[in-house]
mmCIF file of C-alpha atoms and ligand atoms in Angstrom:
data_model
loop_
_atom_site.group_PDB
_atom_site.id
_atom_site.type_symbol
_atom_site.label_atom_id
_atom_site.label_comp_id
_atom_site.label_asym_id
_atom_site.label_seq_id
_atom_site.Cartn_x
_atom_site.Cartn_y
_atom_site.Cartn_z
ATOM 1 C CA MET P 103 -32.606 100.515 -10.129
ATOM 2 C CA THR P 104 -34.492 98.208 -7.673
ATOM 3 C CA THR P 105 -37.854 96.949 -8.918
ATOM 4 C CA LEU P 106 -40.618 95.672 -6.633
ATOM 5 C CA PHE P 107 -42.776 92.737 -7.768
ATOM 6 C CA THR P 108 -45.805 91.617 -5.728
ATOM 7 C CA ASP P 109 -47.365 89.866 -8.822
ATOM 8 C CA LEU P 110 -45.893 86.597 -9.776
ATOM 9 C CA GLN P 111 -46.923 86.948 -13.440
ATOM 10 C CA GLN P 112 -45.131 90.352 -13.665
ATOM 11 C CA PHE P 113 -42.154 88.667 -12.010
ATOM 12 C CA SER P 114 -41.996 85.919 -14.561
ATOM 13 C CA TYR P 115 -42.025 88.300 -17.463
ATOM 14 C CA TRP P 116 -38.928 89.980 -15.852
ATOM 15 C CA ARG P 117 -37.447 86.514 -15.388
ATOM 16 C CA GLY P 118 -38.142 85.421 -19.014
ATOM 17 C CA GLU P 119 -36.066 88.460 -20.181
ATOM 18 C CA ILE P 120 -32.941 87.087 -18.578
ATOM 19 C CA LEU P 121 -30.327 85.484 -20.836
ATOM 20 C CA LYS P 122 -29.454 81.803 -20.431
ATOM 21 C CA HIS P 123 -25.713 82.607 -19.609
ATOM 22 C CA GLU P 124 -26.528 85.201 -16.851
ATOM 23 C CA SER P 125 -26.325 84.153 -13.248
ATOM 24 C CA ILE P 126 -29.045 84.967 -10.750
ATOM 25 C CA GLY P 127 -28.163 85.303 -7.078
ATOM 26 C CA PHE P 128 -31.104 84.797 -4.773
ATOM 27 C CA VAL P 129 -31.493 85.682 -1.168
ATOM 28 C CA PRO P 130 -34.732 84.345 0.358
ATOM 29 C CA THR P 131 -35.963 86.304 3.449
ATOM 30 C CA MET P 132 -38.960 87.062 5.751
ATOM 31 C CA GLY P 133 -38.170 90.708 5.782
ATOM 32 C CA ALA P 134 -37.147 92.712 8.953
ATOM 33 C CA LEU P 135 -33.886 92.948 7.161
ATOM 34 C CA HIS P 136 -30.637 93.679 9.095
ATOM 35 C CA GLN P 137 -26.796 93.738 8.157
ATOM 36 C CA GLY P 138 -26.795 90.026 7.938
ATOM 37 C CA HIS P 139 -29.129 90.008 5.171
ATOM 38 C CA VAL P 140 -27.311 92.947 3.587
ATOM 39 C CA SER P 141 -23.984 90.838 3.708
ATOM 40 C CA LEU P 142 -25.703 88.145 1.815
ATOM 41 C CA MET P 143 -27.080 90.516 -0.758
ATOM 42 C CA GLN P 144 -23.708 92.216 -1.135
ATOM 43 C CA ARG P 145 -22.057 88.731 -1.671
ATOM 44 C CA ALA P 146 -24.786 87.843 -4.300
ATOM 45 C CA ARG P 147 -24.224 91.292 -5.901
ATOM 46 C CA ARG P 148 -20.359 90.499 -6.025
ATOM 47 C CA GLU P 149 -20.889 87.084 -7.478
ATOM 48 C CA CYS P 150 -23.933 87.151 -9.766
ATOM 49 C CA ASP P 151 -25.323 89.148 -12.842
ATOM 50 C CA ARG P 152 -28.646 89.625 -11.234
ATOM 51 C CA VAL P 153 -29.810 89.681 -7.750
ATOM 52 C CA VAL P 154 -33.364 88.892 -6.420
ATOM 53 C CA VAL P 155 -34.341 89.062 -2.830
ATOM 54 C CA SER P 156 -37.713 87.672 -1.711
ATOM 55 C CA ILE P 157 -39.627 89.056 1.271
ATOM 56 C CA TYR P 158 -42.271 86.711 2.244
ATOM 57 C CA VAL P 159 -43.371 86.012 5.940
ATOM 58 C CA ASN P 160 -44.129 82.308 5.535
ATOM 59 C CA SER P 161 -46.873 81.197 7.813
ATOM 60 C CA LEU P 162 -46.111 77.535 7.252
ATOM 61 C CA GLN P 163 -43.032 77.678 9.284
ATOM 62 C CA PHE P 164 -44.488 79.328 12.305
ATOM 63 C CA ASN P 165 -45.741 77.028 15.268
ATOM 64 C CA SER P 166 -48.071 79.486 16.584
ATOM 65 C CA LEU P 167 -50.229 82.199 15.183
ATOM 66 C CA ASP P 168 -49.036 84.400 17.917
ATOM 67 C CA ASP P 169 -45.340 83.921 16.778
ATOM 68 C CA PHE P 170 -46.457 84.530 13.246
ATOM 69 C CA SER P 171 -48.307 87.779 14.102
ATOM 70 C CA LYS P 172 -45.479 89.084 16.346
ATOM 71 C CA TYR P 173 -42.837 88.632 13.574
ATOM 72 C CA PRO P 174 -41.546 91.971 12.708
ATOM 73 C CA ARG P 175 -42.797 93.436 9.419
ATOM 74 C CA THR P 176 -40.754 96.621 8.234
ATOM 75 C CA VAL P 177 -41.534 96.636 4.533
ATOM 76 C CA ASP P 178 -40.359 100.226 3.634
ATOM 77 C CA GLU P 179 -37.125 100.031 5.454
ATOM 78 C CA ASP P 180 -36.512 96.572 3.981
ATOM 79 C CA PHE P 181 -36.993 98.029 0.449
ATOM 80 C CA GLU P 182 -34.579 100.840 1.164
ATOM 81 C CA LEU P 183 -31.921 98.396 2.476
ATOM 82 C CA CYS P 184 -32.304 96.271 -0.756
ATOM 83 C CA LYS P 185 -31.852 99.446 -2.919
ATOM 84 C CA SER P 186 -28.663 100.374 -1.092
ATOM 85 C CA ALA P 187 -27.263 97.014 -1.461
ATOM 86 C CA GLY P 188 -27.789 97.170 -5.273
ATOM 87 C CA VAL P 189 -30.451 94.497 -5.375
ATOM 88 C CA ASP P 190 -32.142 94.256 -8.873
ATOM 89 C CA VAL P 191 -35.535 92.782 -7.814
ATOM 90 C CA VAL P 192 -37.438 92.518 -4.572
ATOM 91 C CA LEU P 193 -40.035 89.893 -4.908
ATOM 92 C CA SER P 194 -42.934 90.124 -2.247
ATOM 93 C CA PRO P 195 -45.728 87.797 -3.249
ATOM 94 C CA LEU P 196 -49.068 87.255 -1.756
ATOM 95 C CA LYS P 197 -50.015 84.108 0.105
ATOM 96 C CA ASP P 198 -52.646 82.993 -2.432
ATOM 97 C CA ASP P 199 -50.342 83.437 -5.305
ATOM 98 C CA MET P 200 -47.486 81.504 -3.504
ATOM 99 C CA PHE P 201 -49.869 78.660 -2.532
ATOM 100 C CA PRO P 202 -53.184 78.686 -4.483
ATOM 101 C CA LEU P 203 -54.030 75.126 -3.634
ATOM 102 C CA HIS P 204 -55.505 74.424 -0.253
ATOM 103 C CA PRO P 205 -54.410 72.488 1.701
ATOM 104 C CA VAL P 206 -50.792 73.256 0.712
ATOM 105 C CA GLY P 207 -48.865 70.290 -0.370
ATOM 106 C CA LEU P 208 -45.992 70.228 2.194
ATOM 107 C CA ILE P 209 -42.614 68.777 1.418
ATOM 108 C CA THR P 210 -41.145 66.320 4.001
ATOM 109 C CA PRO P 211 -37.726 67.615 5.161
ATOM 110 C CA SER P 212 -34.590 65.238 5.397
ATOM 111 C CA HIS P 213 -33.655 63.453 8.649
ATOM 112 C CA ASP P 214 -31.454 66.379 9.596
ATOM 113 C CA ALA P 215 -34.731 68.315 10.367
ATOM 114 C CA GLU P 216 -35.565 65.820 13.270
ATOM 115 C CA GLY P 217 -33.736 67.030 16.353
ATOM 116 C CA PHE P 218 -33.123 70.477 17.928
ATOM 117 C CA GLU P 219 -35.144 73.065 16.015
ATOM 118 C CA GLY P 220 -37.295 70.339 14.500
ATOM 119 C CA ALA P 221 -38.006 68.780 17.804
ATOM 120 C CA ASP P 222 -38.777 72.014 19.656
ATOM 121 C CA ARG P 223 -40.788 73.397 16.725
ATOM 122 C CA PRO P 224 -42.803 70.541 14.984
ATOM 123 C CA GLY P 225 -43.470 71.189 11.271
ATOM 124 C CA HIS P 226 -41.165 74.116 11.074
ATOM 125 C CA PHE P 227 -38.706 72.566 8.730
ATOM 126 C CA SER P 228 -41.405 71.178 6.413
ATOM 127 C CA GLY P 229 -42.675 74.771 6.169
ATOM 128 C CA VAL P 230 -39.094 76.007 5.460
ATOM 129 C CA VAL P 231 -38.366 73.593 2.641
ATOM 130 C CA THR P 232 -41.927 73.844 1.146
ATOM 131 C CA VAL P 233 -41.434 77.614 0.785
ATOM 132 C CA VAL P 234 -37.905 77.600 -0.340
ATOM 133 C CA ASP P 235 -38.787 74.847 -2.943
ATOM 134 C CA ARG P 236 -41.661 77.100 -4.215
ATOM 135 C CA LEU P 237 -39.431 80.144 -4.313
ATOM 136 C CA PHE P 238 -36.700 78.259 -6.168
ATOM 137 C CA SER P 239 -39.271 77.139 -8.794
ATOM 138 C CA ILE P 240 -40.411 80.797 -9.348
ATOM 139 C CA VAL P 241 -37.091 82.490 -9.148
ATOM 140 C CA GLN P 242 -34.944 79.818 -10.826
ATOM 141 C CA PRO P 243 -31.770 81.016 -9.417
ATOM 142 C CA THR P 244 -28.287 79.701 -10.326
ATOM 143 C CA ASP P 245 -27.109 80.706 -6.816
ATOM 144 C CA ALA P 246 -28.728 80.947 -3.376
ATOM 145 C CA TYR P 247 -27.343 82.601 -0.173
ATOM 146 C CA PHE P 248 -28.191 81.603 3.256
ATOM 147 C CA GLY P 249 -26.685 82.527 6.793
ATOM 148 C CA LEU P 250 -24.885 80.139 8.788
ATOM 149 C CA LYS P 251 -26.545 81.395 11.906
ATOM 150 C CA ASP P 252 -29.641 79.073 10.936
ATOM 151 C CA TYR P 253 -27.183 76.211 10.877
ATOM 152 C CA GLN P 254 -29.839 73.335 10.850
ATOM 153 C CA GLN P 255 -31.941 75.394 8.332
ATOM 154 C CA LEU P 256 -29.072 75.297 5.960
ATOM 155 C CA ALA P 257 -28.364 71.582 6.396
ATOM 156 C CA VAL P 258 -32.146 70.867 5.708
ATOM 157 C CA ILE P 259 -32.190 73.272 2.618
ATOM 158 C CA ASN P 260 -29.083 71.830 1.197
ATOM 159 C CA ASN P 261 -30.609 68.284 1.319
ATOM 160 C CA MET P 262 -33.872 69.407 -0.278
ATOM 161 C CA SER P 263 -32.033 71.476 -2.942
ATOM 162 C CA ASN P 264 -29.656 68.508 -3.840
ATOM 163 C CA GLU P 265 -32.765 66.452 -4.370
ATOM 164 C CA LEU P 266 -35.268 68.843 -6.189
ATOM 165 C CA HIS P 267 -32.932 71.762 -7.464
ATOM 166 C CA ARG P 268 -29.581 70.411 -8.354
ATOM 167 C CA HIS P 269 -28.758 73.274 -10.491
ATOM 168 C CA VAL P 270 -28.906 75.766 -7.717
ATOM 169 C CA THR P 271 -25.564 76.340 -5.878
ATOM 170 C CA ILE P 272 -26.215 76.996 -2.150
ATOM 171 C CA HIS P 273 -23.779 79.274 -0.493
ATOM 172 C CA ALA P 274 -23.341 79.244 3.301
ATOM 173 C CA CYS P 275 -22.370 82.641 4.498
ATOM 174 C CA GLU P 276 -20.628 83.509 7.946
ATOM 175 C CA THR P 277 -22.868 84.868 10.687
ATOM 176 C CA ILE P 278 -22.787 88.640 11.158
ATOM 177 C CA ARG P 279 -22.680 89.723 14.739
ATOM 178 C CA GLU P 280 -23.327 92.849 16.862
ATOM 179 C CA ASP P 281 -20.454 94.620 18.607
ATOM 180 C CA ASP P 282 -20.937 92.488 21.733
ATOM 181 C CA GLY P 283 -21.047 89.342 19.553
ATOM 182 C CA LEU P 284 -24.692 88.665 19.458
ATOM 183 C CA ALA P 285 -25.545 87.087 16.150
ATOM 184 C CA MET P 286 -27.821 89.488 13.978
ATOM 185 C CA SER P 287 -31.384 88.244 13.690
ATOM 186 C CA SER P 288 -34.764 89.717 12.917
ATOM 187 C CA ARG P 289 -35.953 88.555 16.349
ATOM 188 C CA ASN P 290 -33.328 90.656 18.123
ATOM 189 C CA ARG P 291 -35.641 93.711 17.639
ATOM 190 C CA LEU P 292 -38.242 92.016 19.779
ATOM 191 C CA LEU P 293 -35.954 91.872 22.685
ATOM 192 C CA SER P 294 -36.578 94.232 25.735
ATOM 193 C CA PRO P 295 -33.463 96.228 26.944
ATOM 194 C CA SER P 296 -32.927 93.773 29.673
ATOM 195 C CA ALA P 297 -33.420 90.733 27.442
ATOM 196 C CA ARG P 298 -30.903 92.123 25.020
ATOM 197 C CA THR P 299 -28.335 92.451 27.767
ATOM 198 C CA SER P 300 -28.965 88.904 28.705
ATOM 199 C CA ALA P 301 -28.777 87.693 25.101
ATOM 200 C CA ALA P 302 -25.138 88.810 24.812
ATOM 201 C CA ARG P 303 -24.408 85.763 27.065
ATOM 202 C CA ILE P 304 -25.021 83.491 24.216
ATOM 203 C CA PRO P 305 -21.957 84.208 22.157
ATOM 204 C CA LEU P 306 -19.848 84.343 25.514
ATOM 205 C CA ALA P 307 -21.155 80.828 26.270
ATOM 206 C CA LEU P 308 -20.192 79.477 22.933
ATOM 207 C CA LEU P 309 -16.794 81.146 23.008
ATOM 208 C CA HIS P 310 -16.170 79.720 26.599
ATOM 209 C CA ALA P 311 -16.908 76.151 25.098
ATOM 210 C CA ILE P 312 -14.492 76.641 22.354
ATOM 211 C CA SER P 313 -11.706 77.889 24.623
ATOM 212 C CA CYS P 314 -12.233 74.884 26.784
ATOM 213 C CA TRP P 315 -11.640 72.799 23.693
ATOM 214 C CA GLN P 316 -8.605 74.818 22.686
ATOM 215 C CA ASP P 317 -7.186 74.139 26.094
ATOM 216 C CA GLY P 318 -7.033 70.496 25.266
ATOM 217 C CA ASN P 319 -10.382 69.009 26.462
ATOM 218 C CA SER P 320 -12.045 67.256 23.448
ATOM 219 C CA SER P 321 -15.044 65.940 25.369
ATOM 220 C CA SER P 322 -18.327 67.395 24.121
ATOM 221 C CA ILE P 323 -19.886 67.072 27.464
ATOM 222 C CA ALA P 324 -17.170 69.347 29.006
ATOM 223 C CA ALA P 325 -17.857 71.935 26.118
ATOM 224 C CA ILE P 326 -21.497 71.852 26.663
ATOM 225 C CA ASP P 327 -21.059 72.215 30.444
ATOM 226 C CA ALA P 328 -18.865 75.145 29.817
ATOM 227 C CA ALA P 329 -21.441 76.903 27.629
ATOM 228 C CA ARG P 330 -24.292 76.130 30.030
ATOM 229 C CA SER P 331 -22.279 77.407 33.012
ATOM 230 C CA VAL P 332 -22.270 80.966 31.329
ATOM 231 C CA LEU P 333 -25.896 80.829 30.366
ATOM 232 C CA GLU P 334 -27.031 79.522 33.776
ATOM 233 C CA CYS P 335 -25.639 82.572 35.505
ATOM 234 C CA ASP P 336 -28.550 84.439 34.205
ATOM 235 C CA SER P 337 -31.824 83.090 35.514
ATOM 236 C CA THR P 338 -33.876 84.801 32.764
ATOM 237 C CA ILE P 339 -32.335 82.419 30.042
ATOM 238 C CA GLU P 340 -34.155 79.366 29.383
ATOM 239 C CA ILE P 341 -31.920 76.733 27.855
ATOM 240 C CA GLN P 342 -33.706 74.707 25.059
ATOM 241 C CA TYR P 343 -30.620 72.854 23.999
ATOM 242 C CA VAL P 344 -26.776 73.103 23.740
ATOM 243 C CA SER P 345 -25.252 70.349 21.762
ATOM 244 C CA VAL P 346 -22.083 69.629 19.541
ATOM 245 C CA VAL P 347 -22.453 68.278 16.057
ATOM 246 C CA ALA P 348 -20.104 67.092 13.377
ATOM 247 C CA ALA P 349 -18.918 69.637 10.799
ATOM 248 C CA GLY P 350 -21.577 70.158 8.110
ATOM 249 C CA THR P 351 -24.165 67.616 9.632
ATOM 250 C CA MET P 352 -26.631 67.319 12.480
ATOM 251 C CA ASN P 353 -24.824 64.424 13.921
ATOM 252 C CA ILE P 354 -24.064 64.655 17.552
ATOM 253 C CA VAL P 355 -20.410 63.898 18.485
ATOM 254 C CA ASP P 356 -18.767 62.724 21.746
ATOM 255 C CA THR P 357 -15.293 63.873 20.954
ATOM 256 C CA ILE P 358 -14.863 67.176 19.262
ATOM 257 C CA ASN P 359 -12.841 67.672 16.180
ATOM 258 C CA GLN P 360 -11.723 70.952 14.289
ATOM 259 C CA HIS P 361 -14.725 72.352 12.402
ATOM 260 C CA ASP P 362 -17.282 70.699 14.545
ATOM 261 C CA VAL P 363 -20.093 73.021 15.526
ATOM 262 C CA ILE P 364 -21.603 73.870 18.914
ATOM 263 C CA ILE P 365 -25.182 74.793 18.498
ATOM 264 C CA VAL P 366 -27.512 76.454 21.077
ATOM 265 C CA ALA P 367 -31.148 77.537 21.414
ATOM 266 C CA VAL P 368 -32.572 79.668 24.285
ATOM 267 C CA VAL P 369 -35.716 81.569 25.154
ATOM 268 C CA ILE P 370 -35.336 84.974 26.884
ATOM 269 C CA ASP P 371 -38.366 86.813 27.749
ATOM 270 C CA GLY P 372 -40.444 84.696 25.367
ATOM 271 C CA ILE P 373 -38.086 85.250 22.457
ATOM 272 C CA ARG P 374 -36.386 82.195 20.917
ATOM 273 C CA LEU P 375 -32.804 82.813 19.784
ATOM 274 C CA ILE P 376 -30.370 80.425 18.210
ATOM 275 C CA ASP P 377 -26.627 80.604 17.478
ATOM 276 C CA ASN P 378 -23.566 78.315 16.734
ATOM 277 C CA MET P 379 -19.898 78.491 16.434
ATOM 278 C CA LYS P 380 -17.311 76.300 14.859
ATOM 279 C CA PHE P 381 -14.412 74.736 16.830
ATOM 280 C CA ILE P 382 -11.329 76.199 15.291
ATOM 281 C CA THR P 383 -7.752 76.089 16.795
ATOM 282 C CA ALA P 384 -6.708 79.547 18.215
HETATM 283 O O1 LIG B 692 -34.270 82.154 7.036
HETATM 284 C C1 LIG B 692 -35.357 82.642 6.779
HETATM 285 O O2 LIG B 692 -35.592 83.996 6.784
HETATM 286 C C2 LIG B 692 -36.593 81.705 6.288
HETATM 287 O O3 LIG B 692 -36.541 80.700 7.116
HETATM 288 C C3 LIG B 692 -36.539 81.511 4.781
HETATM 289 C C4 LIG B 692 -35.283 80.719 4.414
HETATM 290 C C5 LIG B 692 -36.630 82.880 4.067
HETATM 291 C C6 LIG B 692 -37.791 80.685 4.333
HETATM 292 O O4 LIG B 692 -38.941 81.344 4.739
#
């Protein structure tokens, strides 16, 4: 049975009943759930005694009110998906319960937040770590599951968690993709049919960069140019950045080694999409 809590006091009664030796797998989300989220829930279900999913559209991490209000909200479908994935609890708190004090005391993210998404979306990662810290304090999970699609977010949350929630094990989960390779994202449903067609170029661009490296060219400039050449064929794609970072970090590399990661952000028809892939030998 899946129980929905919107009241934090009620949730804390439930949490208080969990025995000390039981593991709690936590999947924080902003709703608009898709198969990518389901795969996180299923992994938490396999690995933990209890599974909690939070659904909270966090205004602190949006740069504009317009982006926040456009964010898809699909509460009923989300609850059904959680039920079918065997989730024990869905926690969907109200803003005033999450952050009763005004102004909200924001947490400063680690230096990994500085470039890329952090540069293009000022304040975004401060909003992310502030809400994840608060959710970790409420849920007190033993394990938390995040998708690798949000590669920089994962790095920044890992740093925050190492500092403030050392007892929580963070699990990085593989990106789940559509049949044409597009990384699943809640934002995909905002794409018009033609923007959706263009978006399929993103994974192709990353794969092209990786095959260029597999063919023996280890320069990151060459890989970035290869990715850009695929994206630039479509004039509706605005490239925000394409870069290569060292495995597990946000440090830019000049020479690519196995497990380094190519990261990309584009805007298509006003919708910002990000993706990344690891360099692995064929
Ligand atoms: O990845 C997301 O959906 C959000 O950034 C998160 C981690 C739930 C924080 O609001």
